[in-house]
PDB file of C-alpha atoms in Angstrom:
ATOM      1  CA  MET A   1      -4.912  36.294  -9.948  1.00  0.00           C
ATOM      2  CA  THR A   2      -1.894  37.273  -8.081  1.00  0.00           C
ATOM      3  CA  GLU A   3       1.131  35.160  -8.836  1.00  0.00           C
ATOM      4  CA  GLN A   4       3.499  33.849  -6.287  1.00  0.00           C
ATOM      5  CA  ARG A   5       7.229  34.764  -7.913  1.00  0.00           C
ATOM      6  CA  GLY A   6      10.142  32.626  -7.344  1.00  0.00           C
ATOM      7  CA  GLY A   7       8.833  29.420  -5.080  1.00  0.00           C
ATOM      8  CA  PRO A   8       6.005  27.189  -4.448  1.00  0.00           C
ATOM      9  CA  VAL A   9       2.911  27.725  -4.704  1.00  0.00           C
ATOM     10  CA  ASP A  10      -0.455  26.852  -2.224  1.00  0.00           C
ATOM     11  CA  GLU A  11      -2.868  24.545  -4.544  1.00  0.00           C
ATOM     12  CA  SER A  12      -5.586  27.204  -3.862  1.00  0.00           C
ATOM     13  CA  CYS A  13      -4.524  28.738  -7.090  1.00  0.00           C
ATOM     14  CA  VAL A  14      -6.486  26.528  -9.361  1.00  0.00           C
ATOM     15  CA  LEU A  15      -9.339  26.883  -7.238  1.00  0.00           C
ATOM     16  CA  THR A  16     -11.105  30.293  -8.980  1.00  0.00           C
ATOM     17  CA  GLU A  17     -14.064  31.678  -8.841  1.00  0.00           C
ATOM     18  CA  GLY A  18     -16.509  31.287 -11.593  1.00  0.00           C
ATOM     19  CA  PRO A  19     -19.996  29.837 -12.661  1.00  0.00           C
ATOM     20  CA  TRP A  20     -19.407  26.267 -11.543  1.00  0.00           C
ATOM     21  CA  THR A  21     -19.356  24.539  -8.244  1.00  0.00           C
ATOM     22  CA  HIS A  22     -15.770  23.519  -6.807  1.00  0.00           C
ATOM     23  CA  ARG A  23     -15.940  20.156  -5.014  1.00  0.00           C
ATOM     24  CA  PHE A  24     -14.112  17.008  -3.546  1.00  0.00           C
ATOM     25  CA  VAL A  25     -14.517  13.710  -4.049  1.00  0.00           C
ATOM     26  CA  GLY A  26     -12.742  10.631  -3.114  1.00  0.00           C
ATOM     27  CA  ALA A  27     -12.198   7.498  -5.577  1.00  0.00           C
ATOM     28  CA  ASN A  28      -9.717   4.931  -5.721  1.00  0.00           C
ATOM     29  CA  GLY A  29      -8.692   5.456  -2.987  1.00  0.00           C
ATOM     30  CA  SER A  30      -7.298   8.891  -3.295  1.00  0.00           C
ATOM     31  CA  ARG A  31      -9.245  13.574  -4.028  1.00  0.00           C
ATOM     32  CA  PHE A  32      -9.538  14.119  -6.302  1.00  0.00           C
ATOM     33  CA  HIS A  33     -10.550  17.916  -7.072  1.00  0.00           C
ATOM     34  CA  VAL A  34     -13.615  18.531  -9.835  1.00  0.00           C
ATOM     35  CA  VAL A  35     -15.275  21.873 -10.783  1.00  0.00           C
ATOM     36  CA  GLU A  36     -18.790  21.478 -12.270  1.00  0.00           C
ATOM     37  CA  SER A  37     -22.123  23.390 -13.920  1.00  0.00           C
ATOM     38  CA  GLY A  38     -24.563  22.555 -14.318  1.00  0.00           C
ATOM     39  CA  THR A  39     -27.224  19.290 -14.973  1.00  0.00           C
ATOM     40  CA  GLY A  40     -28.284  16.279 -16.958  1.00  0.00           C
ATOM     41  CA  PRO A  41     -26.040  13.406 -18.692  1.00  0.00           C
ATOM     42  CA  MET A  42     -22.829  13.769 -17.962  1.00  0.00           C
ATOM     43  CA  VAL A  43     -19.880  15.536 -19.689  1.00  0.00           C
ATOM     44  CA  LEU A  44     -16.540  14.969 -17.978  1.00  0.00           C
ATOM     45  CA  PHE A  45     -13.440  16.789 -19.405  1.00  0.00           C
ATOM     46  CA  LEU A  46      -9.990  15.203 -18.167  1.00  0.00           C
ATOM     47  CA  HIS A  47      -6.489  17.596 -19.161  1.00  0.00           C
ATOM     48  CA  GLY A  48      -3.572  17.448 -21.158  1.00  0.00           C
ATOM     49  CA  PHE A  49       0.184  18.377 -20.218  1.00  0.00           C
ATOM     50  CA  PRO A  50       0.905  21.135 -18.770  1.00  0.00           C
ATOM     51  CA  GLU A  51      -1.877  21.756 -18.362  1.00  0.00           C
ATOM     52  CA  HIS A  52      -4.388  21.348 -15.033  1.00  0.00           C
ATOM     53  CA  TRP A  53      -9.098  21.791 -15.136  1.00  0.00           C
ATOM     54  CA  TRP A  54      -8.241  25.364 -15.796  1.00  0.00           C
ATOM     55  CA  ALA A  55      -7.995  23.643 -19.540  1.00  0.00           C
ATOM     56  CA  TRP A  56     -11.509  23.697 -19.978  1.00  0.00           C
ATOM     57  CA  HIS A  57     -12.737  26.830 -17.723  1.00  0.00           C
ATOM     58  CA  GLU A  58     -14.599  28.482 -21.047  1.00  0.00           C
ATOM     59  CA  MET A  59     -16.139  25.091 -22.146  1.00  0.00           C
ATOM     60  CA  LEU A  60     -17.591  23.977 -18.877  1.00  0.00           C
ATOM     61  CA  PRO A  61     -20.600  26.462 -18.226  1.00  0.00           C
ATOM     62  CA  ALA A  62     -21.243  26.180 -22.630  1.00  0.00           C
ATOM     63  CA  ILE A  63     -21.187  22.365 -21.692  1.00  0.00           C
ATOM     64  CA  ALA A  64     -23.601  22.795 -19.322  1.00  0.00           C
ATOM     65  CA  ASP A  65     -26.226  25.560 -21.081  1.00  0.00           C
ATOM     66  CA  ALA A  66     -26.464  22.982 -23.573  1.00  0.00           C
ATOM     67  CA  GLY A  67     -28.538  21.080 -21.314  1.00  0.00           C
ATOM     68  CA  PHE A  68     -25.028  18.471 -19.298  1.00  0.00           C
ATOM     69  CA  ARG A  69     -23.511  18.023 -16.267  1.00  0.00           C
ATOM     70  CA  ALA A  70     -20.030  18.910 -17.181  1.00  0.00           C
ATOM     71  CA  VAL A  71     -17.291  17.982 -15.258  1.00  0.00           C
ATOM     72  CA  ALA A  72     -13.592  18.680 -15.269  1.00  0.00           C
ATOM     73  CA  VAL A  73     -11.032  17.385 -13.055  1.00  0.00           C
ATOM     74  CA  ASP A  74      -7.286  17.914 -11.653  1.00  0.00           C
ATOM     75  CA  LEU A  75      -6.226  14.538 -12.847  1.00  0.00           C
ATOM     76  CA  ARG A  76      -4.350  12.531 -10.079  1.00  0.00           C
ATOM     77  CA  GLY A  77      -0.965  14.514  -8.809  1.00  0.00           C
ATOM     78  CA  TYR A  78      -2.647  17.276 -10.879  1.00  0.00           C
ATOM     79  CA  GLY A  79      -4.156  21.109  -9.611  1.00  0.00           C
ATOM     80  CA  ALA A  80      -5.408  20.525  -6.449  1.00  0.00           C
ATOM     81  CA  SER A  81      -6.243  16.237  -6.037  1.00  0.00           C
ATOM     82  CA  ASP A  82      -4.236  14.290  -4.034  1.00  0.00           C
ATOM     83  CA  LYS A  83      -0.574  13.436  -4.928  1.00  0.00           C
ATOM     84  CA  PRO A  84       0.361   9.941  -3.825  1.00  0.00           C
ATOM     85  CA  PRO A  85       4.052   9.141  -5.103  1.00  0.00           C
ATOM     86  CA  ARG A  86       2.159   6.181  -6.534  1.00  0.00           C
ATOM     87  CA  GLY A  87      -0.419   5.623  -8.656  1.00  0.00           C
ATOM     88  CA  TYR A  88       0.555   6.804 -12.707  1.00  0.00           C
ATOM     89  CA  ASP A  89       0.374   3.539 -14.462  1.00  0.00           C
ATOM     90  CA  GLY A  90      -2.524   3.093 -17.545  1.00  0.00           C
ATOM     91  CA  TYR A  91      -4.285   0.997 -15.166  1.00  0.00           C
ATOM     92  CA  THR A  92      -4.200   3.472 -12.097  1.00  0.00           C
ATOM     93  CA  LEU A  93      -5.375   6.328 -13.626  1.00  0.00           C
ATOM     94  CA  ALA A  94      -8.453   5.023 -15.749  1.00  0.00           C
ATOM     95  CA  ALA A  95     -10.055   2.958 -12.525  1.00  0.00           C
ATOM     96  CA  ASP A  96      -9.473   6.292 -11.554  1.00  0.00           C
ATOM     97  CA  ILE A  97     -11.455   8.128 -13.672  1.00  0.00           C
ATOM     98  CA  ALA A  98     -14.502   4.824 -13.736  1.00  0.00           C
ATOM     99  CA  GLY A  99     -14.305   5.702  -9.722  1.00  0.00           C
ATOM    100  CA  LEU A 100     -15.189   8.901 -10.258  1.00  0.00           C
ATOM    101  CA  ILE A 101     -18.039   8.547 -12.684  1.00  0.00           C
ATOM    102  CA  ARG A 102     -19.418   6.253 -10.079  1.00  0.00           C
ATOM    103  CA  ALA A 103     -18.260   8.679  -7.211  1.00  0.00           C
ATOM    104  CA  LEU A 104     -20.348  11.307  -8.777  1.00  0.00           C
ATOM    105  CA  GLY A 105     -22.825   9.517  -8.562  1.00  0.00           C
ATOM    106  CA  GLU A 106     -22.704   8.089 -12.539  1.00  0.00           C
ATOM    107  CA  ARG A 107     -23.528   5.336 -14.578  1.00  0.00           C
ATOM    108  CA  SER A 108     -21.627   6.172 -17.299  1.00  0.00           C
ATOM    109  CA  ALA A 109     -20.579   9.786 -18.950  1.00  0.00           C
ATOM    110  CA  THR A 110     -18.977  10.597 -22.136  1.00  0.00           C
ATOM    111  CA  VAL A 111     -15.664  11.378 -22.068  1.00  0.00           C
ATOM    112  CA  VAL A 112     -13.310  13.934 -23.316  1.00  0.00           C
ATOM    113  CA  GLY A 113      -9.993  13.890 -23.086  1.00  0.00           C
ATOM    114  CA  THR A 114      -6.818  16.446 -24.422  1.00  0.00           C
ATOM    115  CA  GLY A 115      -2.975  14.625 -24.447  1.00  0.00           C
ATOM    116  CA  ILE A 116      -2.699  12.554 -21.645  1.00  0.00           C
ATOM    117  CA  GLY A 117      -6.077  13.168 -20.987  1.00  0.00           C
ATOM    118  CA  GLY A 118      -6.924  11.371 -23.983  1.00  0.00           C
ATOM    119  CA  MET A 119      -4.795   8.199 -23.558  1.00  0.00           C
ATOM    120  CA  ILE A 120      -6.435   8.189 -20.202  1.00  0.00           C
ATOM    121  CA  GLY A 121      -9.855   8.616 -22.179  1.00  0.00           C
ATOM    122  CA  TRP A 122      -8.587   5.558 -24.720  1.00  0.00           C
ATOM    123  CA  THR A 123      -7.504   3.312 -21.605  1.00  0.00           C
ATOM    124  CA  VAL A 124     -11.229   4.259 -19.246  1.00  0.00           C
ATOM    125  CA  ALA A 125     -12.765   3.198 -22.468  1.00  0.00           C
ATOM    126  CA  SER A 126     -11.020   0.063 -23.169  1.00  0.00           C
ATOM    127  CA  PHE A 127     -10.900  -1.550 -19.290  1.00  0.00           C
ATOM    128  CA  HIS A 128     -14.524  -0.542 -17.957  1.00  0.00           C
ATOM    129  CA  PRO A 129     -16.237   0.203 -21.286  1.00  0.00           C
ATOM    130  CA  SER A 130     -20.266   0.451 -19.945  1.00  0.00           C
ATOM    131  CA  LEU A 131     -19.306   3.880 -18.189  1.00  0.00           C
ATOM    132  CA  VAL A 132     -17.550   5.101 -20.913  1.00  0.00           C
ATOM    133  CA  ARG A 133     -20.925   5.994 -23.628  1.00  0.00           C
ATOM    134  CA  ARG A 134     -19.300   7.986 -25.931  1.00  0.00           C
ATOM    135  CA  LEU A 135     -15.192   9.401 -26.309  1.00  0.00           C
ATOM    136  CA  VAL A 136     -14.079  12.719 -27.748  1.00  0.00           C
ATOM    137  CA  VAL A 137     -10.801  12.720 -28.188  1.00  0.00           C
ATOM    138  CA  LEU A 138      -8.281  15.669 -28.935  1.00  0.00           C
ATOM    139  CA  GLY A 139      -4.327  15.165 -29.983  1.00  0.00           C
ATOM    140  CA  ALA A 140      -4.284  11.794 -28.651  1.00  0.00           C
ATOM    141  CA  PRO A 141      -3.602   8.828 -30.609  1.00  0.00           C
ATOM    142  CA  HIS A 142      -4.119   5.446 -29.361  1.00  0.00           C
ATOM    143  CA  PRO A 143      -1.446   3.980 -26.860  1.00  0.00           C
ATOM    144  CA  LEU A 144      -0.782   1.098 -28.783  1.00  0.00           C
ATOM    145  CA  ARG A 145      -0.374   3.568 -32.405  1.00  0.00           C
ATOM    146  CA  LEU A 146       1.748   5.871 -30.087  1.00  0.00           C
ATOM    147  CA  ARG A 147       4.183   3.174 -28.754  1.00  0.00           C
ATOM    148  CA  ALA A 148       4.571   2.049 -32.455  1.00  0.00           C
ATOM    149  CA  ALA A 149       5.415   5.362 -34.160  1.00  0.00           C
ATOM    150  CA  ILE A 150       7.506   6.063 -31.282  1.00  0.00           C
ATOM    151  CA  PHE A 151       9.911   2.732 -32.779  1.00  0.00           C
ATOM    152  CA  ALA A 152       8.834   3.219 -36.805  1.00  0.00           C
ATOM    153  CA  ASP A 153       9.045   6.013 -37.613  1.00  0.00           C
ATOM    154  CA  PRO A 154      12.250   7.385 -35.679  1.00  0.00           C
ATOM    155  CA  ARG A 155      12.200  10.750 -37.730  1.00  0.00           C
ATOM    156  CA  GLY A 156       9.234  12.002 -37.227  1.00  0.00           C
ATOM    157  CA  GLN A 157       7.109  10.729 -34.068  1.00  0.00           C
ATOM    158  CA  PHE A 158      10.254   9.224 -31.936  1.00  0.00           C
ATOM    159  CA  ALA A 159      12.172  13.375 -32.871  1.00  0.00           C
ATOM    160  CA  ALA A 160       8.779  14.449 -31.773  1.00  0.00           C
ATOM    161  CA  SER A 161       8.752  12.532 -28.504  1.00  0.00           C
ATOM    162  CA  THR A 162      12.899  13.679 -27.548  1.00  0.00           C
ATOM    163  CA  PRO A 163      11.625  16.614 -24.825  1.00  0.00           C
ATOM    164  CA  THR A 164       9.322  13.588 -22.851  1.00  0.00           C
ATOM    165  CA  LEU A 165      12.098  11.323 -22.846  1.00  0.00           C
ATOM    166  CA  LYS A 166      14.229  13.705 -21.043  1.00  0.00           C
ATOM    167  CA  PHE A 167      11.631  12.687 -18.481  1.00  0.00           C
ATOM    168  CA  GLN A 168      13.172  10.325 -17.274  1.00  0.00           C
ATOM    169  CA  LEU A 169      15.971  11.869 -15.654  1.00  0.00           C
ATOM    170  CA  PRO A 170      15.875  11.845 -12.142  1.00  0.00           C
ATOM    171  CA  ARG A 171      14.946  14.860 -10.861  1.00  0.00           C
ATOM    172  CA  TYR A 172      13.731  17.113 -13.736  1.00  0.00           C
ATOM    173  CA  GLU A 173      10.929  18.709 -12.204  1.00  0.00           C
ATOM    174  CA  HIS A 174      13.628  20.570 -10.485  1.00  0.00           C
ATOM    175  CA  VAL A 175      13.979  21.912 -14.310  1.00  0.00           C
ATOM    176  CA  LEU A 176      10.644  21.965 -15.062  1.00  0.00           C
ATOM    177  CA  THR A 177       9.395  23.688 -12.063  1.00  0.00           C
ATOM    178  CA  ARG A 178      13.236  25.844 -12.772  1.00  0.00           C
ATOM    179  CA  ASP A 179      12.101  30.222 -13.142  1.00  0.00           C
ATOM    180  CA  ASP A 180       9.217  30.951 -12.162  1.00  0.00           C
ATOM    181  CA  ALA A 181       8.191  26.954 -14.016  1.00  0.00           C
ATOM    182  CA  ALA A 182       9.438  28.747 -17.505  1.00  0.00           C
ATOM    183  CA  ALA A 183      10.004  25.508 -19.169  1.00  0.00           C
ATOM    184  CA  VAL A 184       6.251  24.754 -18.587  1.00  0.00           C
ATOM    185  CA  GLU A 185       5.223  27.482 -21.197  1.00  0.00           C
ATOM    186  CA  ASP A 186       8.558  27.124 -23.731  1.00  0.00           C
ATOM    187  CA  MET A 187       6.472  23.741 -24.239  1.00  0.00           C
ATOM    188  CA  LEU A 188       2.946  25.621 -25.009  1.00  0.00           C
ATOM    189  CA  ARG A 189       4.871  27.479 -27.153  1.00  0.00           C
ATOM    190  CA  ARG A 190       6.490  24.864 -29.112  1.00  0.00           C
ATOM    191  CA  TRP A 191       3.720  22.091 -29.340  1.00  0.00           C
ATOM    192  CA  GLY A 192       1.013  25.273 -29.667  1.00  0.00           C
ATOM    193  CA  GLY A 193      -0.084  25.954 -33.453  1.00  0.00           C
ATOM    194  CA  PRO A 194       1.068  29.663 -34.431  1.00  0.00           C
ATOM    195  CA  ARG A 195      -2.076  30.782 -34.847  1.00  0.00           C
ATOM    196  CA  TRP A 196      -3.352  30.544 -30.845  1.00  0.00           C
ATOM    197  CA  VAL A 197       0.601  30.932 -29.718  1.00  0.00           C
ATOM    198  CA  HIS A 198       1.285  34.514 -31.167  1.00  0.00           C
ATOM    199  CA  GLY A 199      -2.569  35.579 -30.120  1.00  0.00           C
ATOM    200  CA  PRO A 200      -3.854  37.577 -27.238  1.00  0.00           C
ATOM    201  CA  ASP A 201      -4.687  34.704 -24.481  1.00  0.00           C
ATOM    202  CA  PHE A 202      -1.141  33.082 -25.388  1.00  0.00           C
ATOM    203  CA  GLU A 203       0.685  34.672 -22.589  1.00  0.00           C
ATOM    204  CA  ALA A 204      -2.356  34.397 -19.631  1.00  0.00           C
ATOM    205  CA  TYR A 205      -3.286  31.005 -19.737  1.00  0.00           C
ATOM    206  CA  ALA A 206       0.598  29.938 -20.312  1.00  0.00           C
ATOM    207  CA  ARG A 207       0.614  31.279 -16.053  1.00  0.00           C
ATOM    208  CA  ARG A 208      -2.379  30.159 -15.261  1.00  0.00           C
ATOM    209  CA  CYS A 209      -0.311  26.171 -16.018  1.00  0.00           C
ATOM    210  CA  ARG A 210       3.641  27.617 -14.805  1.00  0.00           C
ATOM    211  CA  GLU A 211       1.517  28.852 -11.341  1.00  0.00           C
ATOM    212  CA  ALA A 212       0.015  25.099 -10.929  1.00  0.00           C
ATOM    213  CA  MET A 213       2.846  23.230 -12.141  1.00  0.00           C
ATOM    214  CA  ARG A 214       4.327  24.416  -8.871  1.00  0.00           C
ATOM    215  CA  ILE A 215       2.828  23.508  -6.629  1.00  0.00           C
ATOM    216  CA  PRO A 216       4.466  20.985  -4.488  1.00  0.00           C
ATOM    217  CA  GLN A 217       5.432  17.444  -5.784  1.00  0.00           C
ATOM    218  CA  ALA A 218       3.387  17.954  -8.892  1.00  0.00           C
ATOM    219  CA  ALA A 219       5.794  18.514 -11.737  1.00  0.00           C
ATOM    220  CA  PHE A 220       7.351  15.347 -10.168  1.00  0.00           C
ATOM    221  CA  CYS A 221       3.222  13.554 -10.648  1.00  0.00           C
ATOM    222  CA  ALA A 222       3.196  15.602 -14.245  1.00  0.00           C
ATOM    223  CA  LEU A 223       6.256  13.535 -14.926  1.00  0.00           C
ATOM    224  CA  GLU A 224       5.404  10.341 -13.183  1.00  0.00           C
ATOM    225  CA  GLY A 225       2.317   9.163 -15.694  1.00  0.00           C
ATOM    226  CA  TYR A 226       5.460  10.430 -18.872  1.00  0.00           C
ATOM    227  CA  ARG A 227       8.225   7.669 -16.600  1.00  0.00           C
ATOM    228  CA  TRP A 228       5.879   4.730 -16.659  1.00  0.00           C
ATOM    229  CA  ALA A 229       5.413   4.699 -19.987  1.00  0.00           C
ATOM    230  CA  PHE A 230       8.712   4.178 -20.282  1.00  0.00           C
ATOM    231  CA  ARG A 231       9.509   1.621 -18.096  1.00  0.00           C
ATOM    232  CA  SER A 232       6.598  -0.206 -18.985  1.00  0.00           C
ATOM    233  CA  VAL A 233       7.647  -0.936 -22.504  1.00  0.00           C
ATOM    234  CA  LEU A 234      10.748  -3.150 -20.439  1.00  0.00           C
ATOM    235  CA  ARG A 235       7.647  -4.736 -18.029  1.00  0.00           C
ATOM    236  CA  LEU A 236       5.969  -7.518 -17.982  1.00  0.00           C
ATOM    237  CA  HIS A 237       3.271  -5.093 -16.847  1.00  0.00           C
ATOM    238  CA  GLY A 238       4.218  -2.780 -19.259  1.00  0.00           C
ATOM    239  CA  TYR A 239       2.986  -6.519 -22.103  1.00  0.00           C
ATOM    240  CA  ARG A 240       0.387  -6.795 -20.353  1.00  0.00           C
ATOM    241  CA  PHE A 241      -1.250  -3.196 -20.788  1.00  0.00           C
ATOM    242  CA  VAL A 242      -0.825  -3.853 -23.998  1.00  0.00           C
ATOM    243  CA  ARG A 243      -2.278  -7.114 -24.768  1.00  0.00           C
ATOM    244  CA  LEU A 244      -5.290  -5.547 -22.682  1.00  0.00           C
ATOM    245  CA  MET A 245      -5.977  -2.783 -24.918  1.00  0.00           C
ATOM    246  CA  GLN A 246      -5.596  -4.540 -27.772  1.00  0.00           C
ATOM    247  CA  LYS A 247      -9.256  -5.733 -28.237  1.00  0.00           C
ATOM    248  CA  PRO A 248     -10.945  -2.807 -29.536  1.00  0.00           C
ATOM    249  CA  LEU A 249     -13.471  -0.339 -28.172  1.00  0.00           C
ATOM    250  CA  ILE A 250     -17.227  -0.498 -28.032  1.00  0.00           C
ATOM    251  CA  THR A 251     -17.388   3.063 -27.156  1.00  0.00           C
ATOM    252  CA  PRO A 252     -18.730   5.170 -30.140  1.00  0.00           C
ATOM    253  CA  THR A 253     -14.980   7.211 -30.969  1.00  0.00           C
ATOM    254  CA  LEU A 254     -15.109  11.002 -32.495  1.00  0.00           C
ATOM    255  CA  GLN A 255     -10.487  11.133 -32.357  1.00  0.00           C
ATOM    256  CA  LEU A 256      -9.994  15.697 -33.458  1.00  0.00           C
ATOM    257  CA  HIS A 257      -6.326  16.110 -34.341  1.00  0.00           C
ATOM    258  CA  GLY A 258      -5.046  19.570 -34.896  1.00  0.00           C
ATOM    259  CA  ALA A 259      -2.707  19.536 -38.430  1.00  0.00           C
ATOM    260  CA  LEU A 260      -0.097  21.186 -36.754  1.00  0.00           C
ATOM    261  CA  ASP A 261       0.469  18.438 -34.194  1.00  0.00           C
ATOM    262  CA  GLN A 262       4.134  18.446 -33.049  1.00  0.00           C
ATOM    263  CA  ALA A 263       4.336  16.129 -29.598  1.00  0.00           C
ATOM    264  CA  SER A 264       1.241  13.449 -31.282  1.00  0.00           C
ATOM    265  CA  LEU A 265       2.357  13.616 -34.861  1.00  0.00           C
ATOM    266  CA  PRO A 266      -1.208  13.352 -37.807  1.00  0.00           C
ATOM    267  CA  ARG A 267       0.509  10.226 -39.493  1.00  0.00           C
ATOM    268  CA  THR A 268       0.802   8.863 -35.796  1.00  0.00           C
ATOM    269  CA  ALA A 269      -2.654   9.871 -34.811  1.00  0.00           C
ATOM    270  CA  GLN A 270      -4.020   8.443 -37.884  1.00  0.00           C
ATOM    271  CA  GLY A 271      -4.621   4.944 -37.612  1.00  0.00           C
ATOM    272  CA  SER A 272      -6.224   4.630 -34.255  1.00  0.00           C
ATOM    273  CA  GLY A 273      -9.438   3.901 -35.716  1.00  0.00           C
ATOM    274  CA  ARG A 274      -8.546   0.984 -36.358  1.00  0.00           C
ATOM    275  CA  TYR A 275      -8.910  -0.243 -32.696  1.00  0.00           C
ATOM    276  CA  VAL A 276     -12.208   1.168 -32.619  1.00  0.00           C
ATOM    277  CA  VAL A 277     -15.311  -1.255 -33.575  1.00  0.00           C
ATOM    278  CA  ALA A 278     -17.712   1.103 -32.617  1.00  0.00           C
ATOM    279  CA  PRO A 279     -19.289   4.792 -34.251  1.00  0.00           C
ATOM    280  CA  TYR A 280     -16.011   5.938 -35.338  1.00  0.00           C
ATOM    281  CA  GLU A 281     -14.879   9.530 -37.096  1.00  0.00           C
ATOM    282  CA  TRP A 282     -11.750  11.628 -37.566  1.00  0.00           C
ATOM    283  CA  ARG A 283     -10.723  15.370 -38.250  1.00  0.00           C
ATOM    284  CA  LEU A 284      -7.606  17.062 -38.804  1.00  0.00           C
ATOM    285  CA  LEU A 285      -8.255  20.776 -38.106  1.00  0.00           C
ATOM    286  CA  ASP A 286      -6.437  23.427 -40.070  1.00  0.00           C
ATOM    287  CA  GLY A 287      -3.876  25.058 -38.468  1.00  0.00           C
ATOM    288  CA  VAL A 288      -4.384  23.968 -34.899  1.00  0.00           C
ATOM    289  CA  GLY A 289      -1.623  22.248 -32.678  1.00  0.00           C
ATOM    290  CA  HIS A 290      -1.575  20.517 -29.966  1.00  0.00           C
ATOM    291  CA  PHE A 291      -4.243  22.082 -28.258  1.00  0.00           C
ATOM    292  CA  PRO A 292      -6.806  21.785 -29.727  1.00  0.00           C
ATOM    293  CA  HIS A 293      -8.930  22.629 -26.631  1.00  0.00           C
ATOM    294  CA  VAL A 294      -7.918  26.149 -26.777  1.00  0.00           C
ATOM    295  CA  GLU A 295      -6.981  27.103 -29.976  1.00  0.00           C
ATOM    296  CA  ALA A 296     -10.332  25.952 -31.942  1.00  0.00           C
ATOM    297  CA  ARG A 297     -12.129  26.351 -29.226  1.00  0.00           C
ATOM    298  CA  GLU A 298     -15.427  27.206 -30.447  1.00  0.00           C
ATOM    299  CA  VAL A 299     -14.843  24.536 -33.920  1.00  0.00           C
ATOM    300  CA  VAL A 300     -14.502  21.785 -30.011  1.00  0.00           C
ATOM    301  CA  LEU A 301     -17.094  23.283 -28.553  1.00  0.00           C
ATOM    302  CA  GLY A 302     -19.788  22.281 -31.201  1.00  0.00           C
ATOM    303  CA  GLU A 303     -18.561  18.502 -31.886  1.00  0.00           C
ATOM    304  CA  VAL A 304     -18.394  18.150 -28.042  1.00  0.00           C
ATOM    305  CA  LEU A 305     -21.787  18.651 -28.066  1.00  0.00           C
ATOM    306  CA  ARG A 306     -22.789  17.123 -31.437  1.00  0.00           C
ATOM    307  CA  TRP A 307     -21.040  13.948 -30.574  1.00  0.00           C
ATOM    308  CA  ALA A 308     -22.107  13.885 -26.612  1.00  0.00           C
ATOM    309  CA  LYS A 309     -26.274  14.507 -28.101  1.00  0.00           C
ATOM    310  CA  SER A 310     -26.204  11.110 -30.943  1.00  0.00           C
TER     311      SER A 310
END
C-alpha cells in the first residue's frame, strides 16, 4: 500500500484486494461499502474507532472457510461508505445495520461489534431483536453501563473517557488528521495492550487506520457519534434512547473484554449482563487492551465461531 503524504487521501485506499468481494449497498438512505467472503448464515462485523472494515481482514476468510457468509462494513462516515453530515445518533446507526441486514438479502445475522461497533451491536439487538440472531461484543460495555460509570466512577471510567471528551471541541477533526493523522496512531498505542503495540503487526495496522481517517470528512463523521453520545445526555431524544435501551435483550450475547482495556474499563463492562435475559457469557482476555480482534485474533475467532454455531 502506498500512502500519500501530507493531505487528504482518496477513499479508494480502503478498497484493498484480497480473498473477498467489495460491494456498495444502499440501506437506510445511505450507501455503504461492504466487504464479503463465503456463503452460508451471515456474520456481520462492525469495526470500532479509529478503524474501518480492515479491522476484520484476517477474520473474514477464516469465518468464510468455516461455512459462513462473512461481511464487514464501513460504518456510516468511515472508509468508503457515505459521509452525510447527520445521522450519527444511536437510533440512526442502529437503523443503518438493520437496513443493511435486509439489503444484503438476509432475515437475520450474527452481529459482531468492537468498540463503537460493539455499542451499535447492543443497540441493534435492543431496537431490532428479530434481525440479530446472536451478538458478540468486544471492548464495549452496554451503553447504559458506560453512561452510568462515567458519572459514578470519576477516577475510573470518567478519567478513561477524557480523550473522547476532547472530541466535543469544535473542529477537533483537524487535530485528528494533523501530521498524517498521527493522533490516530497515538490512540491505538494508548488503548492497545503492550504485547500488540510493541509487536510486529502494529505499525502496518496503524498506518492503515491513519490513512483511512484522512479520507475527506471521515474524521468529522467519526467524531460526530461521540458528540451525539455526550450531547444527548441533556436532550429529550437522549432520555428516550435511555428508556428504550432499558428493555432487556432477548438475543444470546457473548461479551469479550480485554483485561488491560484503558478506553472501556473491565469493571465498567462487567455489569452489562444485567441487560440480557437470553443466554449470556462474559470472558475477560488476559494481556489484551481495547482491540481484542487484532490483539488476540485466534481467541476471538474461536469464540465467534463457537457462538455463531451454537
